[in-house]
Amino acid sequence: MIADPAFYLAAVPGVLLFGISKGGFAGGFGIITVPLMALVVSPAQAAAIMLPILLVMDLGAMWAYRADWDRSVMKTILPAGLAGTVVGTLTFSLLSVDGLKLLLGAIALGFVLYRWMRRRATAGVAPSRVKGAFWAMLSGVTSFIAHAGGPPLSVYTLPLRLAPAMLVGTTAFFFAALNWSKVLPYAWLGLLSLQNLATAAALAPAGLAGVWAGVRLRRMVEPELFYRVVYGFLALTGAKLLFDGLTGIAR
């Protein structure tokens, strides 16, 4: 297990925020967790530590939203998302992490800006299998590499204007399937060491506490405010990714 106290000062708040995000806000701001850990350990080790924690948090989120997920949307996004994890496995050593962050940040901010310019259009849009498959596959790739699948998936799911519980539940079940599909590839890539697994076990209670807090918070927020909060966190996430990508490329 990692013994450096500085690691836990960065990791515990990050894992707690990821849990809150997963449990109540459709993954809107959990993306900061791996970068926080990467302040102390390598990005690859941070992603490896997070995977077992995500598997535990997924169980909590799926139980909380076991009756609240859209099966028709899932039929569109899940096969494409799983295909994306295959692409992520095959290209893991080829893709630039900084370039990926730059792309994700641009997608997230561009999407939020687009929706803000159309802010008077509050009704949901009709689901599109082509758009859903594209964004879900991209989500699968970025989820595999950096647990950063939220922004691409949000481009498809947020305009659908699902009920808040349905949006969070559908997102939770989607990423649960993707995270379990990563286990063998992560092991094959040598990322699931005993040290990483022990560190993940120590951090998992913070993740479950975050999921519980997220579920409680989501129930306290009105639907319109919920969507404003999610879009706001998506914008912050995009800005963070864009900054990290530009900073990394400039080094």
XYZ file of C-alpha atoms in Angstrom:
251
model
C 0.000 0.000 0.000
C 1.219 3.525 -0.747
C 2.469 5.053 2.504
C 3.054 8.660 1.423
C 0.620 10.918 3.409
C 0.711 13.477 0.570
C -0.932 10.908 -1.692
C -3.912 10.492 0.629
C -4.285 14.249 1.069
C -4.881 14.395 -2.676
C -6.652 11.051 -3.146
C -9.283 11.053 -0.379
C -10.997 14.327 -1.446
C -10.780 13.223 -5.076
C -12.367 9.825 -4.421
C -15.066 11.413 -2.266
C -15.915 13.880 -5.055
C -15.986 11.067 -7.619
C -18.446 9.182 -5.414
C -20.683 12.242 -5.009
C -20.568 12.767 -8.757
C -21.383 9.126 -9.529
C -24.157 8.946 -6.962
C -25.911 12.192 -7.729
C -24.697 14.137 -10.738
C -24.053 11.687 -13.590
C -20.273 11.818 -13.313
C -20.100 15.562 -13.786
C -16.960 16.263 -11.769
C -15.377 12.928 -10.896
C -12.876 13.485 -13.670
C -10.630 15.518 -11.366
C -9.746 12.479 -9.232
C -7.057 10.927 -11.442
C -5.327 14.313 -11.996
C -5.333 14.879 -8.223
C -3.710 11.499 -7.610
C -1.284 12.163 -10.448
C 0.150 15.032 -8.442
C 1.888 12.334 -6.348
C 1.965 9.162 -8.494
C 2.084 8.521 -12.244
C -1.163 8.928 -14.252
C -1.107 5.213 -15.142
C -0.817 4.196 -11.483
C -3.548 6.668 -10.523
C -5.888 5.132 -13.128
C -5.010 1.627 -11.903
C -5.765 2.529 -8.273
C -9.075 4.105 -9.248
C -10.439 1.112 -11.160
C -11.156 -1.155 -8.129
C -12.597 1.849 -6.269
C -14.899 2.548 -9.201
C -16.075 -1.072 -9.198
C -17.102 -0.721 -5.551
C -18.767 2.647 -6.119
C -20.599 1.238 -9.146
C -22.232 -1.403 -6.945
C -23.507 1.300 -4.595
C -24.773 3.476 -7.446
C -26.488 0.589 -9.222
C -28.263 -0.422 -6.021
C -29.428 3.162 -5.416
C -30.730 3.509 -8.998
C -31.692 -0.101 -9.658
C -35.148 0.968 -10.875
C -34.036 4.191 -12.590
C -32.231 3.553 -15.852
C -33.393 3.903 -19.450
C -33.182 0.586 -21.248
C -33.714 2.032 -24.734
C -30.835 4.480 -24.294
C -28.670 1.704 -22.861
C -29.270 -0.470 -25.929
C -27.741 2.305 -28.026
C -24.782 3.311 -25.880
C -23.593 0.117 -24.173
C -22.393 -1.917 -27.206
C -20.573 1.128 -28.569
C -19.055 1.901 -25.174
C -17.724 -1.642 -24.832
C -16.270 -1.399 -28.336
C -14.555 1.788 -27.191
C -12.848 -0.047 -24.327
C -11.442 -2.511 -26.862
C -10.051 0.405 -28.871
C -8.673 1.882 -25.647
C -6.936 -1.401 -24.810
C -5.273 -1.623 -28.213
C -4.179 2.022 -28.277
C -3.341 2.508 -24.589
C 0.397 2.842 -25.194
C -0.022 4.941 -28.352
C -2.304 7.769 -27.271
C -0.917 10.920 -25.686
C -2.575 11.591 -22.328
C -2.101 15.353 -22.762
C -3.534 15.274 -26.269
C -6.505 13.277 -24.996
C -7.133 15.820 -22.224
C -6.987 18.642 -24.773
C -9.537 16.909 -26.994
C -11.879 16.118 -24.097
C -11.674 19.659 -22.753
C -12.481 21.143 -26.138
C -15.443 18.760 -26.579
C -16.863 19.522 -23.132
C -16.525 23.310 -23.389
C -17.735 23.392 -26.983
C -20.804 21.361 -26.067
C -21.659 23.544 -23.050
C -21.256 26.678 -25.188
C -23.491 25.201 -27.870
C -26.202 24.337 -25.356
C -25.912 27.782 -23.728
C -26.458 29.453 -27.098
C -29.597 27.330 -27.458
C -30.646 27.794 -23.832
C -34.242 28.631 -24.724
C -34.710 25.165 -26.180
C -35.529 23.307 -22.963
C -37.342 20.328 -24.457
C -35.459 17.091 -24.881
C -34.226 15.964 -28.281
C -35.062 12.639 -29.904
C -32.482 9.885 -29.339
C -30.228 9.141 -32.318
C -28.582 5.740 -32.579
C -25.761 7.096 -34.745
C -24.940 9.986 -32.406
C -25.343 7.772 -29.359
C -23.003 5.124 -30.749
C -20.355 7.693 -31.716
C -20.239 9.498 -28.368
C -20.505 6.264 -26.388
C -17.576 4.721 -28.274
C -15.469 7.827 -27.638
C -16.551 7.617 -24.011
C -15.361 4.010 -23.868
C -11.931 4.962 -25.206
C -11.420 7.884 -22.828
C -12.870 5.940 -19.908
C -10.354 3.152 -20.437
C -7.355 5.458 -20.655
C -8.100 7.978 -17.901
C -11.554 7.202 -16.390
C -12.656 10.299 -18.312
C -15.684 9.000 -20.175
C -18.170 11.472 -18.717
C -17.802 14.460 -21.088
C -18.271 12.531 -24.369
C -21.263 10.603 -23.015
C -22.816 13.827 -21.701
C -22.837 15.256 -25.224
C -25.417 12.592 -26.056
C -27.312 12.071 -22.810
C -27.812 15.599 -21.463
C -29.882 16.896 -24.436
C -32.258 13.948 -23.983
C -33.508 15.709 -20.824
C -34.167 12.494 -18.959
C -35.522 12.767 -15.424
C -32.542 13.420 -13.102
C -32.747 10.010 -11.423
C -33.042 8.319 -14.828
C -30.013 10.207 -16.171
C -27.852 9.352 -13.157
C -29.008 5.728 -13.130
C -28.435 5.194 -16.849
C -24.981 6.742 -16.571
C -24.190 4.607 -13.517
C -25.142 1.335 -15.211
C -23.270 2.285 -18.388
C -20.007 3.023 -16.603
C -20.390 0.008 -14.323
C -20.402 -2.220 -17.403
C -17.425 -0.371 -18.881
C -15.440 -0.510 -15.645
C -15.934 -4.263 -15.244
C -14.867 -4.720 -18.870
C -11.545 -3.012 -18.025
C -10.476 -5.525 -15.361
C -8.851 -8.139 -17.610
C -7.207 -5.574 -19.931
C -5.802 -3.660 -16.929
C -4.440 -6.930 -15.529
C -2.999 -7.826 -18.937
C -1.260 -4.431 -19.062
C 0.255 -5.085 -15.622
C -1.591 -2.236 -13.876
C -3.286 -4.197 -11.074
C -0.338 -4.729 -8.735
C -0.799 -5.751 -5.095
C 0.275 -2.262 -3.992
C -2.354 -0.621 -6.192
C -5.070 -3.040 -5.051
C -4.241 -2.504 -1.361
C -4.272 1.273 -1.834
C -7.624 1.038 -3.606
C -9.055 -1.024 -0.731
C -8.013 1.689 1.742
C -9.717 4.396 -0.339
C -12.911 2.499 -1.238
C -14.874 3.545 1.901
C -14.456 7.205 0.903
C -15.909 6.361 -2.506
C -18.970 4.639 -1.025
C -19.499 7.554 1.358
C -19.417 9.863 -1.644
C -22.014 7.790 -3.519
C -24.342 7.926 -0.508
C -23.875 11.697 -0.215
C -24.472 12.140 -3.950
C -27.755 10.214 -3.846
C -28.939 12.366 -0.933
C -27.925 15.616 -2.632
C -29.597 14.699 -5.912
C -32.921 14.130 -4.122
C -32.731 17.634 -2.672
C -32.247 19.388 -6.037
C -35.082 20.388 -8.379
C -34.787 19.030 -11.975
C -34.073 22.410 -13.607
C -31.419 23.267 -11.038
C -30.012 19.751 -11.365
C -29.334 20.269 -15.068
C -27.787 23.678 -14.443
C -25.457 22.133 -11.870
C -24.488 19.269 -14.192
C -23.798 21.631 -17.096
C -21.800 23.845 -14.743
C -19.649 20.945 -13.564
C -19.178 19.820 -17.151
C -17.885 23.291 -18.028
C -15.473 23.239 -15.075
C -14.336 19.763 -16.065
C -13.734 20.888 -19.639
C -11.736 23.902 -18.484
C -9.627 21.718 -16.190
C -8.915 19.197 -18.954
C -8.083 21.930 -21.451
C -5.682 23.561 -18.990
C -4.005 20.248 -18.133
C -3.648 19.312 -21.785
C -2.168 22.636 -22.818
C 0.175 22.662 -19.814
C 1.374 19.132 -20.531
C 1.966 19.775 -24.236
C 3.859 22.992 -23.449
C 6.366 21.146 -21.228
